[in-house]
Coordinates of C-alpha atoms in Angstrom, one line a residue:
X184 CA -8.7 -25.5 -29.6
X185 CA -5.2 -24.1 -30.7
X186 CA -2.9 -23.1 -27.5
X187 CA -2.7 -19.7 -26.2
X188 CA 0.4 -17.9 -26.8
X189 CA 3.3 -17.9 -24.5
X190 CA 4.2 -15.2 -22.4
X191 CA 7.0 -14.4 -24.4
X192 CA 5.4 -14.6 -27.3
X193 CA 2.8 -12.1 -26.1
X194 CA 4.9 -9.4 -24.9
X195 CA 6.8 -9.6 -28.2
X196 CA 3.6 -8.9 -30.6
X197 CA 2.5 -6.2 -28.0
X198 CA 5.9 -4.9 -27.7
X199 CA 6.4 -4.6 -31.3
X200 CA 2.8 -3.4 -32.3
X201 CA 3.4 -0.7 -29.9
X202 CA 6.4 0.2 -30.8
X203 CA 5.7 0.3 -34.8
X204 CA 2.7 2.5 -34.4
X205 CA 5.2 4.8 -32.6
X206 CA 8.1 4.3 -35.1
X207 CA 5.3 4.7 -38.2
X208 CA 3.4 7.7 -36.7
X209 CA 7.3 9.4 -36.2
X210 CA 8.0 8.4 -39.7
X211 CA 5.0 10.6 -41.2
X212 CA 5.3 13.5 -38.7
X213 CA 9.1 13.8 -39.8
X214 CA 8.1 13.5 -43.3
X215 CA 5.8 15.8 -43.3
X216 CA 8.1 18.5 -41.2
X217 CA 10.5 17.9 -44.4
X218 CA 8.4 18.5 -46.9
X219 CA 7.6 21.4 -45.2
X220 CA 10.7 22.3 -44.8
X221 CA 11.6 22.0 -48.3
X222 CA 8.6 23.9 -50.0
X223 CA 9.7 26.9 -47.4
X224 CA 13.0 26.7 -48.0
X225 CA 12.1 26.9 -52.0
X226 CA 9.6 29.7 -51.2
X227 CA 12.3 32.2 -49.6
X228 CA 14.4 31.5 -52.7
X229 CA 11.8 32.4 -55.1
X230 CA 11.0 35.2 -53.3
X231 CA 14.5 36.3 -52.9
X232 CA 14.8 35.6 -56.7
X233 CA 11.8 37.1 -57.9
X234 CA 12.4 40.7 -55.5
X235 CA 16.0 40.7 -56.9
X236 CA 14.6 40.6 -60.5
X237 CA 12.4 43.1 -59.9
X238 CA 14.6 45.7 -58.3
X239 CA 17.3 45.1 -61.1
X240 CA 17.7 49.0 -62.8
X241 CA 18.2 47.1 -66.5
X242 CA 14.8 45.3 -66.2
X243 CA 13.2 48.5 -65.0
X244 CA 14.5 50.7 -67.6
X245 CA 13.8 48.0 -70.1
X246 CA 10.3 48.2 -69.7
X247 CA 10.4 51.7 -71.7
X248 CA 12.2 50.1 -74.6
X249 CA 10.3 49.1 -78.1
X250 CA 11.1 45.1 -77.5
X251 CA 11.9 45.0 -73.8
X252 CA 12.2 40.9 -74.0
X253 CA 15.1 41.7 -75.8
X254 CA 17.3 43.1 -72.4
X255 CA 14.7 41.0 -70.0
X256 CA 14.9 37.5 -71.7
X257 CA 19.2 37.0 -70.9
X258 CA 19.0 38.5 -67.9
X259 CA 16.1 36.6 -66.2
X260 CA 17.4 32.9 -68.1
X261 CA 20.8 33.7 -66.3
X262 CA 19.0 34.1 -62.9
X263 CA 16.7 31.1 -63.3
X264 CA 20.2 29.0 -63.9
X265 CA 21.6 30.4 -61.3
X266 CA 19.0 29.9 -58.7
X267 CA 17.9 26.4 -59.8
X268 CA 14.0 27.1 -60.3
X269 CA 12.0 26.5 -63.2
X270 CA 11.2 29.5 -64.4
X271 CA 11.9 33.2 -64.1
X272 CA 9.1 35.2 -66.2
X273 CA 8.4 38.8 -66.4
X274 CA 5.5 40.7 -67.7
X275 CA 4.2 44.0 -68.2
X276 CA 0.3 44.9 -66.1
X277 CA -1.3 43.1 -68.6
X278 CA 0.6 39.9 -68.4
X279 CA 2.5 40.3 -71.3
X280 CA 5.6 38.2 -71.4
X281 CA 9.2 39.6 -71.4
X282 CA 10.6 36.2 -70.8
X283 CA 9.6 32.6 -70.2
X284 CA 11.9 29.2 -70.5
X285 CA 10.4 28.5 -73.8
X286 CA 10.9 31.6 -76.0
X287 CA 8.3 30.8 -78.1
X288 CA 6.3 31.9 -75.5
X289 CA 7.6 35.7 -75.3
X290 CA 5.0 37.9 -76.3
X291 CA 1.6 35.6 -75.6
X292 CA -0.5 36.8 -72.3
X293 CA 0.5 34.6 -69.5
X294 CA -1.8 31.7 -68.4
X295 CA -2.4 32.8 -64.8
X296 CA -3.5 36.4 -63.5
X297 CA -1.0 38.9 -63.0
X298 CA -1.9 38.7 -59.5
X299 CA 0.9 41.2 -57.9
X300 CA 0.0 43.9 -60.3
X301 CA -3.5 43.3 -59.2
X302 CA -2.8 43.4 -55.4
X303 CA 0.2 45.3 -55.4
X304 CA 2.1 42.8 -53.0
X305 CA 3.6 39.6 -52.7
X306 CA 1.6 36.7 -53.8
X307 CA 2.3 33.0 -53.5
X308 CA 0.2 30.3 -54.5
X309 CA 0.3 26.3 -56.5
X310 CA -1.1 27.5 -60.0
X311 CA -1.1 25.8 -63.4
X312 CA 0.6 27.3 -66.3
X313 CA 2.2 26.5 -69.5
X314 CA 5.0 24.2 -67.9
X315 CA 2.8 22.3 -65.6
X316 CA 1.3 22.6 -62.3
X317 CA 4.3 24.9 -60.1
X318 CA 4.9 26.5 -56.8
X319 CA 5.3 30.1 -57.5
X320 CA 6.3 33.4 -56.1
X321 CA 5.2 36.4 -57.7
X322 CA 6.2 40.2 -57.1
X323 CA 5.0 44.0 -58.3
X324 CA 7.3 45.9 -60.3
X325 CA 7.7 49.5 -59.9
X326 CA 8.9 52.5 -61.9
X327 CA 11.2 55.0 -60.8
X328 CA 7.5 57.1 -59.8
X329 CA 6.7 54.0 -57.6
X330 CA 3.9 53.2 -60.5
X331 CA 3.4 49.7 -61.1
X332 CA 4.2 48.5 -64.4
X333 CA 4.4 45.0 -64.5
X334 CA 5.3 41.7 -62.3
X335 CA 8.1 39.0 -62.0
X336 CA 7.0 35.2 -61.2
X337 CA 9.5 33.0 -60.2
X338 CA 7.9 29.1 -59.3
X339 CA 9.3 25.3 -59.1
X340 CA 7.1 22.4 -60.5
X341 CA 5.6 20.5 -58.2
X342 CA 7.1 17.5 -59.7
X343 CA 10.4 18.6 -59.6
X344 CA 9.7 19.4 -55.5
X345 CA 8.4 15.8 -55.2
X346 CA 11.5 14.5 -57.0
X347 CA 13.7 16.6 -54.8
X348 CA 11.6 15.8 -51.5
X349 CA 11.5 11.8 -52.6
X350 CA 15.4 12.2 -53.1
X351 CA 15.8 12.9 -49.3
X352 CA 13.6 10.6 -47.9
X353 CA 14.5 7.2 -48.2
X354 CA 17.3 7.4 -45.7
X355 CA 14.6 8.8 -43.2
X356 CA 12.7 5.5 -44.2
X357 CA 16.2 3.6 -44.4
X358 CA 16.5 4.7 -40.5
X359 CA 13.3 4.1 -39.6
X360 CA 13.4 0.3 -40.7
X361 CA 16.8 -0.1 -39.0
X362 CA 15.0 1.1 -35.7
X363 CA 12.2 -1.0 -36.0
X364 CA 14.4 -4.1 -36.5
X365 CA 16.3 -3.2 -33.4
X366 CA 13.5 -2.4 -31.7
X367 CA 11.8 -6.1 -32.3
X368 CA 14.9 -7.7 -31.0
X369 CA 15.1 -5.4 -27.8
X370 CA 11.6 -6.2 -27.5
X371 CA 12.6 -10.1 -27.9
X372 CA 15.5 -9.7 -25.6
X373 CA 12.9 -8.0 -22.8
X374 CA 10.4 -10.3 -23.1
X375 CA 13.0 -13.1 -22.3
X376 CA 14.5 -11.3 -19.5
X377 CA 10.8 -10.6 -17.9
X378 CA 10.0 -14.5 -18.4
X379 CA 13.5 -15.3 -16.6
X380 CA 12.5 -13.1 -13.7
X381 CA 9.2 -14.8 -13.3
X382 CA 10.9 -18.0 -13.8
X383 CA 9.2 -19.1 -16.8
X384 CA 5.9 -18.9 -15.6
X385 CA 3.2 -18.6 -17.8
X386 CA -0.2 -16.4 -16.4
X387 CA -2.4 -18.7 -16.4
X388 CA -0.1 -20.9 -14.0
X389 CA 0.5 -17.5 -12.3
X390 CA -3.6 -16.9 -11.8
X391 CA -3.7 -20.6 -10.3
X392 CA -0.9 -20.1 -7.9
X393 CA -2.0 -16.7 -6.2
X394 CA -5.6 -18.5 -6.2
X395 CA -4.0 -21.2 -4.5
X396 CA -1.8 -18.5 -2.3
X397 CA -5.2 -16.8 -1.4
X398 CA -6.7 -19.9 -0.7
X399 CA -3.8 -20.9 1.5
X400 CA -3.3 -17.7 3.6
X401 CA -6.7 -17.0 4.4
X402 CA -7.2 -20.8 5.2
X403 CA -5.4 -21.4 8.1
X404 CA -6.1 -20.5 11.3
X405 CA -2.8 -19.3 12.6
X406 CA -2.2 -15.5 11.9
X407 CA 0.2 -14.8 9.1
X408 CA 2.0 -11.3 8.6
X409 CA 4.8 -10.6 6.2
X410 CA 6.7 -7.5 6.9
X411 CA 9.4 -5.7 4.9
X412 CA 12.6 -4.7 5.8
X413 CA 11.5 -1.7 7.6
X414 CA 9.4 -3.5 9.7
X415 CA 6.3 -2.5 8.1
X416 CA 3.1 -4.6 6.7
X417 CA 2.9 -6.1 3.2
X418 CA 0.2 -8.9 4.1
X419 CA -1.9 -10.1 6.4
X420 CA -4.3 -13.0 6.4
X421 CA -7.8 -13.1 7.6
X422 CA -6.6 -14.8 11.1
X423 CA -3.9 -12.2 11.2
X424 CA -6.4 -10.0 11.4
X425 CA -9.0 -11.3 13.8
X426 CA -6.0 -12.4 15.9
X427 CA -4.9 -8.3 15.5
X428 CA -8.6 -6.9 16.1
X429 CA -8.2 -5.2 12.7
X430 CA -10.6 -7.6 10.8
X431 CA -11.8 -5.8 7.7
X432 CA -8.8 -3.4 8.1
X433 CA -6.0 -2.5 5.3
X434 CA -3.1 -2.9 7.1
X435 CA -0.7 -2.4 4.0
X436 CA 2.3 -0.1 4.7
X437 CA 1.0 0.5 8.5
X438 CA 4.9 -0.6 11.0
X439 CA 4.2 -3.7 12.7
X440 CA 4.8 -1.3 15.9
X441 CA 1.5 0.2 16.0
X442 CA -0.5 -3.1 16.0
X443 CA 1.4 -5.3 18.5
X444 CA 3.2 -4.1 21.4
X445 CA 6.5 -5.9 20.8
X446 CA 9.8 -4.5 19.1
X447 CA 10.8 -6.2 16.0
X448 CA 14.3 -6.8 16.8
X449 CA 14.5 -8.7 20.2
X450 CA 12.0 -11.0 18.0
X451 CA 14.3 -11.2 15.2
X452 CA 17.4 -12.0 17.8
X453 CA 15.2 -15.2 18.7
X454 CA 14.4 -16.6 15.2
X455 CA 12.1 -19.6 15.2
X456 CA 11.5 -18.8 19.0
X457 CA 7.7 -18.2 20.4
X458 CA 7.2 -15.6 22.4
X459 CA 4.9 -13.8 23.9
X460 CA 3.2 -10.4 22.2
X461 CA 0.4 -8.2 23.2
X462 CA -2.3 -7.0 20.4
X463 CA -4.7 -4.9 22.5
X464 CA -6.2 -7.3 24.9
X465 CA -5.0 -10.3 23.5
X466 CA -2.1 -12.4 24.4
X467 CA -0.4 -14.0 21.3
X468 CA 2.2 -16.2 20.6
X469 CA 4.5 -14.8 18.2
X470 CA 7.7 -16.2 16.3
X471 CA 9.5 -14.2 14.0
X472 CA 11.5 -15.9 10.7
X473 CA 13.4 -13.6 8.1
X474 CA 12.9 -14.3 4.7
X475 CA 16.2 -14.8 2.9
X476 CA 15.9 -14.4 -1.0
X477 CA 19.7 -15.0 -3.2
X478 CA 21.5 -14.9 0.5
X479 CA 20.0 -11.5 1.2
X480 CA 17.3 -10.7 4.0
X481 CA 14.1 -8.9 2.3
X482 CA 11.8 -9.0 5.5
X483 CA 10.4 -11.0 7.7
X484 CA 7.6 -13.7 8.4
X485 CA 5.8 -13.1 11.5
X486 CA 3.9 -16.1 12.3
X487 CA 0.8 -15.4 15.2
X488 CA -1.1 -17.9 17.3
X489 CA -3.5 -16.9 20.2
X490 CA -2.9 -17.2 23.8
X491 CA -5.9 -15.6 25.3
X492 CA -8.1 -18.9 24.8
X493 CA -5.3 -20.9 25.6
X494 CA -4.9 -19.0 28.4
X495 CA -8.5 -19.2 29.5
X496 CA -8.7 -23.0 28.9
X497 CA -5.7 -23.6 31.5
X498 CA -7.0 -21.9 34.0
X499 CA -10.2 -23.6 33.7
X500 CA -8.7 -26.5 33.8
X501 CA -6.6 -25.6 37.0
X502 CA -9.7 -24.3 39.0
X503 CA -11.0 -28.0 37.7
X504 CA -7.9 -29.4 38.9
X505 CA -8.0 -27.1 42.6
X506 CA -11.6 -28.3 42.6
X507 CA -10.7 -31.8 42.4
X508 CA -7.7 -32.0 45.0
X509 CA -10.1 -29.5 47.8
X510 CA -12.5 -32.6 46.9
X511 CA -9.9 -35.1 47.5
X512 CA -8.7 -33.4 50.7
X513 CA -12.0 -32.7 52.4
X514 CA -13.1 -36.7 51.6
X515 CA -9.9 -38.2 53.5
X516 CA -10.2 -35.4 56.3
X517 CA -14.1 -36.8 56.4
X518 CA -12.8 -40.6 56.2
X519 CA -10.1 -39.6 59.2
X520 CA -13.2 -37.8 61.1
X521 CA -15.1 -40.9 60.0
X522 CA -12.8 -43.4 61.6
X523 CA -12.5 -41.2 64.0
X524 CA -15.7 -41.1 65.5
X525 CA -16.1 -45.0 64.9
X526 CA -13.1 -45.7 67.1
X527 CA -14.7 -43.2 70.1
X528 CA -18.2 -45.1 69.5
X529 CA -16.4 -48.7 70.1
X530 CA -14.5 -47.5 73.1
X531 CA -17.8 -46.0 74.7
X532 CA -16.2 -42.8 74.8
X533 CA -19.3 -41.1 73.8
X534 CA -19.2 -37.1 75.0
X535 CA -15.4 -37.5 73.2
X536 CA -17.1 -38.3 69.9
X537 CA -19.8 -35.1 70.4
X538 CA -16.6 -33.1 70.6
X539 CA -15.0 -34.4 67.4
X540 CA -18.6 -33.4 65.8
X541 CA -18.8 -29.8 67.3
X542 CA -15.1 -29.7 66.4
X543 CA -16.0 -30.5 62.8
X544 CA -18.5 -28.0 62.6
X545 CA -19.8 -27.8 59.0
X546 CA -16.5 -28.8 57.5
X547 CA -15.1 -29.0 54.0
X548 CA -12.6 -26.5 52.1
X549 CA -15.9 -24.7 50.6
X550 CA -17.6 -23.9 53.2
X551 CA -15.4 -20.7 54.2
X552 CA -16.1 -19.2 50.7
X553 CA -20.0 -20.8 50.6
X554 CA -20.4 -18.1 53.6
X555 CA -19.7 -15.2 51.8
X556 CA -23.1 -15.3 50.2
X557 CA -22.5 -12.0 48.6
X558 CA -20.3 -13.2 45.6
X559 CA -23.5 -13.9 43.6
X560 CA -21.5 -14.3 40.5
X561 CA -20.7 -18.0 39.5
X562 CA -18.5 -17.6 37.3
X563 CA -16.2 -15.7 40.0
X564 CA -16.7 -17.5 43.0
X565 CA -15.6 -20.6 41.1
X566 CA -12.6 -18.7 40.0
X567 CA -11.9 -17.5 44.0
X568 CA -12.0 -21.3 44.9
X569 CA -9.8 -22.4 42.6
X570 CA -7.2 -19.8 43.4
X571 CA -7.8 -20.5 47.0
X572 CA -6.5 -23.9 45.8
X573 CA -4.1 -23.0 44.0
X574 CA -2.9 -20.5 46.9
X575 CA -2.6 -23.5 49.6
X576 CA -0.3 -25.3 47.2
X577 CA 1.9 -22.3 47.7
X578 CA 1.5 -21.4 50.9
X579 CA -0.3 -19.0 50.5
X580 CA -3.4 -18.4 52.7
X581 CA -6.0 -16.2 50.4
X582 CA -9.1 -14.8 52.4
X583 CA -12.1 -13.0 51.0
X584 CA -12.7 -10.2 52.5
X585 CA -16.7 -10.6 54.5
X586 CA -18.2 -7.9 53.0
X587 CA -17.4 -8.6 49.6
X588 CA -20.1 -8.5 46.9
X589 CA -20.9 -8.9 43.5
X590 CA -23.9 -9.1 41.7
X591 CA -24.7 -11.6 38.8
X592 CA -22.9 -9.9 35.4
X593 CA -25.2 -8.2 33.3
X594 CA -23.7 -10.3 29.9
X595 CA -20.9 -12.8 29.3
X596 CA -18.4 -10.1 28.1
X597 CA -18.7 -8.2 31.8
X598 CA -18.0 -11.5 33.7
X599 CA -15.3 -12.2 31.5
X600 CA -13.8 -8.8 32.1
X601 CA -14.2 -9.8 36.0
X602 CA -11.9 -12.8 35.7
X603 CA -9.5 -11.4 33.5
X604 CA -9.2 -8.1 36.3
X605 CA -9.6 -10.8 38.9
X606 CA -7.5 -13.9 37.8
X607 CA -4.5 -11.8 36.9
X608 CA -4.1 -10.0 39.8
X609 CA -4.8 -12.8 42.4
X610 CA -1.5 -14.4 40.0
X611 CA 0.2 -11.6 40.9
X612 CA -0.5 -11.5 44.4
X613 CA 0.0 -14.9 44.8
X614 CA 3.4 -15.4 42.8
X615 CA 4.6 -11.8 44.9
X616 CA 4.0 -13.3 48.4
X617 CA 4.8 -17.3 49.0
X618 CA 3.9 -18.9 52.0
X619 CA 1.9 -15.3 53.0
X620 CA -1.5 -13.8 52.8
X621 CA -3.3 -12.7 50.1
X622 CA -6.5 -10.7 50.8
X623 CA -9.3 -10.1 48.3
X624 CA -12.1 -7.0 48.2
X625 CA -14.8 -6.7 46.0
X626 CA -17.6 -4.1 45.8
X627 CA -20.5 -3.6 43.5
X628 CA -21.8 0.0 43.8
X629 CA -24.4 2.1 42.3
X630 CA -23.1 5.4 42.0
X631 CA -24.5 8.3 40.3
X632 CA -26.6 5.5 38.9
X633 CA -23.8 3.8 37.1
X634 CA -22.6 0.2 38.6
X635 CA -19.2 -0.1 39.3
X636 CA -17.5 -3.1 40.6
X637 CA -14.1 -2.6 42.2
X638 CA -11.8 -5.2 43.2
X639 CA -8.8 -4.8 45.7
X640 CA -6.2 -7.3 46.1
X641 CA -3.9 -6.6 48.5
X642 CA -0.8 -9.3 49.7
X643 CA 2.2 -9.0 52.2
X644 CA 4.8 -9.4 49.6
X645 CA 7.6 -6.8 49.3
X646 CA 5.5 -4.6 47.3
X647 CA 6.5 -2.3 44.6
X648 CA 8.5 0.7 44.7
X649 CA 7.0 4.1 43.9
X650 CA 9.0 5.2 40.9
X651 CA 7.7 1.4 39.7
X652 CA 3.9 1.4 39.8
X653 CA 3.4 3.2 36.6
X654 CA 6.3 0.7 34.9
X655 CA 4.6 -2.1 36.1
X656 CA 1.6 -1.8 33.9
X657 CA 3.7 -1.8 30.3
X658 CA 4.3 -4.4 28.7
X659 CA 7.1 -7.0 30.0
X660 CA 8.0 -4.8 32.7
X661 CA 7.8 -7.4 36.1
X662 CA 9.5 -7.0 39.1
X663 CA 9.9 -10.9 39.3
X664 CA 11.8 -13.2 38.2
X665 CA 11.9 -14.9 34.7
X666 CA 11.8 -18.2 35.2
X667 CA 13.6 -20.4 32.4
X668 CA 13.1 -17.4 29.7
X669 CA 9.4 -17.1 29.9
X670 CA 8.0 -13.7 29.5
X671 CA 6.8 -11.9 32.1
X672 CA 4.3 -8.4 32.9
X673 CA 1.6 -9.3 30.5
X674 CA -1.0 -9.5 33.3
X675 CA -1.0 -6.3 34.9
X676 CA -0.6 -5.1 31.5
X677 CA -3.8 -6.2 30.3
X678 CA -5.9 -5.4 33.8
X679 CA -5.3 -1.6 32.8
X680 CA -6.0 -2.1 29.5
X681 CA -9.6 -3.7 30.6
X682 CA -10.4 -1.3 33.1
X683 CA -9.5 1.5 30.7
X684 CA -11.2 0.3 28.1
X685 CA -14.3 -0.4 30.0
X686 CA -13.9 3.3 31.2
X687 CA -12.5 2.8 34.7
X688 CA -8.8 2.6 36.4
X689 CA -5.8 0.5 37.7
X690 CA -3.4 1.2 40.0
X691 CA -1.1 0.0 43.1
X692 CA -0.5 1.4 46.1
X693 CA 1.2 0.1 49.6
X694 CA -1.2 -2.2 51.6
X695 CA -1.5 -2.2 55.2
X696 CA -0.6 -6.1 54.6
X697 CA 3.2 -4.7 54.1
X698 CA 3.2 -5.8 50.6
X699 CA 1.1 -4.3 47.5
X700 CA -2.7 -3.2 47.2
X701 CA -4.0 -3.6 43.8
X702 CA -7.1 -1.9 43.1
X703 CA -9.3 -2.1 39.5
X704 CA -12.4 0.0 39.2
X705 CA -15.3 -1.4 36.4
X706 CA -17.7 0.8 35.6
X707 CA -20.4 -1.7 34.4
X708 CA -22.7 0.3 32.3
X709 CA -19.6 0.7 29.4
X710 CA -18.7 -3.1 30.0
X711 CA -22.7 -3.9 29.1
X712 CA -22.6 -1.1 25.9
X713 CA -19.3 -2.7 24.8
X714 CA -21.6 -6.5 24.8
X715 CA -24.5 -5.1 23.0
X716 CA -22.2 -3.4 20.2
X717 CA -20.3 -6.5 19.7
X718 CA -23.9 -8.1 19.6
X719 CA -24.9 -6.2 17.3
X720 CA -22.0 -6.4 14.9
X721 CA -22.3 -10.0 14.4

């Protein structure tokens, strides 16, 4: 099987075929419009000819003579000269000729109608006579009594209007030719200049590399979005747009503004850095690269990855971690009580070694928490001791308040809510107040027959100033510190977003602690719809 044609090769044919029918179907329309032309421009002669004849006193008055061809005959021969046409005959109502080209012809009835004595009026027409097929004009002549007593026809053969029309247009086809040549090499010249800017690729080898593009974008897992240089969408790939909550979405044309919280500039300023971004709920890392075509800067590459899971996965890992060293802790202080007890047993010192045992009580770094039987959820009293845990290691003492409850989570999505609320603001707490106390409500209420859970936090840390407690819950807005760059002010961030999404609130107030008093209210019921229409949509 032959090769298909080249790129270049196809735009030229197309180019060209189009441009001929164009140059062709020109060609005949201006023809035509000149012919046209031409047969007027020879009809208002012969009229004016023919009316002029007509009018003339001597060929009026000759009409009464005995041989009236005699006067008409010179006088209409000179006019046909004159005027270029092919004939200039006169004839009485009957048809009768005064005058003709061919004198033998004087005297014989003409060959056509005397139509103008007939209608009284001009009348044109293409008739055959005597001289051939002609183009003809033919006007009423009057007496001095306005009585019509004959008719003057004045015509062209058709040849002849041919020959003249024929004799005009071969520079319109002369021109035309020239065009179509020049327009074959523009076409070549474009066709080159396209295949240059495409870099002589050909479209099949175009097909396979946007299949392969495709194939590549919507492959990977990290989130891919290419902005132009106003900062607004041009592509997206499938990840971009899970990682973005927009899955399904056309996100062409819509500023990168409006679908993560982060400006594009301070991004930009930090080139091949990661930082941190907010898309909704979701914690991503982003790192923004502009794309530099021929030295010049045509957008920008934003390249997403997801922190959330991350995010989740190390702080399983450190309540795994806080559970191992509380483990480790409570099996040396056992081994020390152990010892202990086996010392006071080989000295006989008895009622000593009772004391150790009542001293002991029921022991252990769990135990405290264990007793607050009314976290029923496991999934949060796990997270409680590991941040109590993690709170020793700084200092921190955390205590659950005793008349905290919380009731199994009605789906996966409402605990997870509860440890994102939870986990973030116990951070807070415990990052705001080193080497203090960090206490912790919770309360699972029916009201109005809706479930909501609220969760207070409240620390002994300097707390935050009134004209800050709305700040505080925007995006990198912290009142700490930013250790080695990191970004900070996600977390509170993302606790109002929850609890506004789930319908409830967030807020800080002072605590009677000294510090701040967090407080998140969950309604439940919107947390359990929000599962089921997730369920339901996959």
């Amino acid at each position: 099987m032959g090769r298909a044609m080249t790129l270049r090769t196809q735009l030229v044919v197309l180019q060209s075929a189009i441009m001929l029918v164009v140059i062709v179907g020109s060609g005949v329309a201006a023809a035509w419009l000149q012919e046209r032309a031409l047969r007027d421009a020879y009809l208002d002669r012969m009229i004016g000819v023919a009316y002029s004849v007509a009018n003339l006193p001597s060929v009026v008055e000759a009409f009464d003579d005995a041989d009236p061809s005699v006067t008409i005959q010179p006088i209409a021969e000179t006019v046909r000269v004159a005027s270029e046409v092919t004939y200039v005959v006169v004839t009485d109502e009957r048809g009768v000729r005064y005058s003709h080209p061919n004198t033998e012809r004087i005297g014989e009835v003409a060959s056509t109608p005397p139509d103008a004595v007939i209608t009284g009026e001009l009348f044109t027409d293409t008739q055959t006579g005597t001289l051939g097929t002609s183009w003809r004009a033919k006007v009423p002549v009057f007496d001095a009594e306005r009585e019509i007593i004959g008719q003057v026809s004045v015509g062209i053969l058709e040849s002849e209007l041919h020959a003249d029309w024929l004799s005009n247009i071969w520079i319109l086809g002369l021109c035309l030719a020239a065009a179509a040549i020049v327009g074959v090499l523009l076409a070549s010249w474009a066709a080159a200049l396209v295949r240059r800017r495409i870099y002589g690729v050909e479209p099949e080898e175009i097909k396979a590399m946007l299949e392969t593009r495709n194939a590549t974008l919507h492959g990977i897992g990290e989130g891919l979005v290419v902005l132009d240089e106003a900062g607004a969408i041009v592509l997206c790939n499938d990840a971009a747009l899970r990682l973005l909550g927009r899955e399904g979405a056309d996100l062409a044309g819509v500023p990168v503004v409006e679908v993560v919280d982060a400006q594009l500039e301070p991004l930009l300023a930090d080139a091949g850095e990661q930082q941190l971004v907010l898309a909704g709920e979701r914690v991503l890392v982003a790192r923004a690269d502009p794309v530099v075509v021929d030295g010049r800067a045509i957008g920008t590459v934003l390249i997403l990855r997801d922190r959330t899971e991350l995010d989740a996965a190390l702080r399983e890992l450190a309540g795994a971690q806080g559970m191992t060293e509380v483990l480790r802790a409570q099996q040396h202080e056992f081994a020390n009580t152990l010892h202990t007890l086996g010392g006071l047993l080989e000295l006989g010192e008895t009622e000593a070694a009772m004391a150790v045992i009542r001293r002991a009580g029921a022991g252990g770094a769990l135990d405290s928490l264990e007793q607050a039987s009314g976290i029923l959820e496991l999934e949060v009293a796990a997270l409680l001791l590991a941040k109590r845990a993690q709170a020793r290691e700084h200092g921190v003492e955390l205590v659950v308040g005793a008349d905290a409850s919380l009731r199994p989570a009605p789906s996966p999505s409402a605990a997870g809510d509860w440890l994102t609320v939870l986990g973030n603001l116990l951070d807070n707490a415990i990052d705001a107040a080193p080497g203090g106390r960090v206490e912790v409500a919770i309360a699972d209420e029916d009201r109005g027959g809706d479930r909501v859970v609220t969760i207070v936090v409240d620390d002994d840390g300097p707390g935050v100033a009134a004209e800050q407690r709305e700040a505080i819950f925007r995006t990198e807005v912290s009142t700490k510190q930013r250790p080695g760059g990191l970004a900070r002010g996600y977390g509170l961030t993302l606790v109002r977003r929850v609890a506004e999404r789930l319908g409830g609130s967030a807020g800080v107030e002072a605590s009677p602690l000294g510090g701040a008093r967090f407080v998140a209210r969950l309604p439940v019921a919107a947390s359990a719809a929000a599962a089921a229409a997730g369920g339901a949509r996959s």
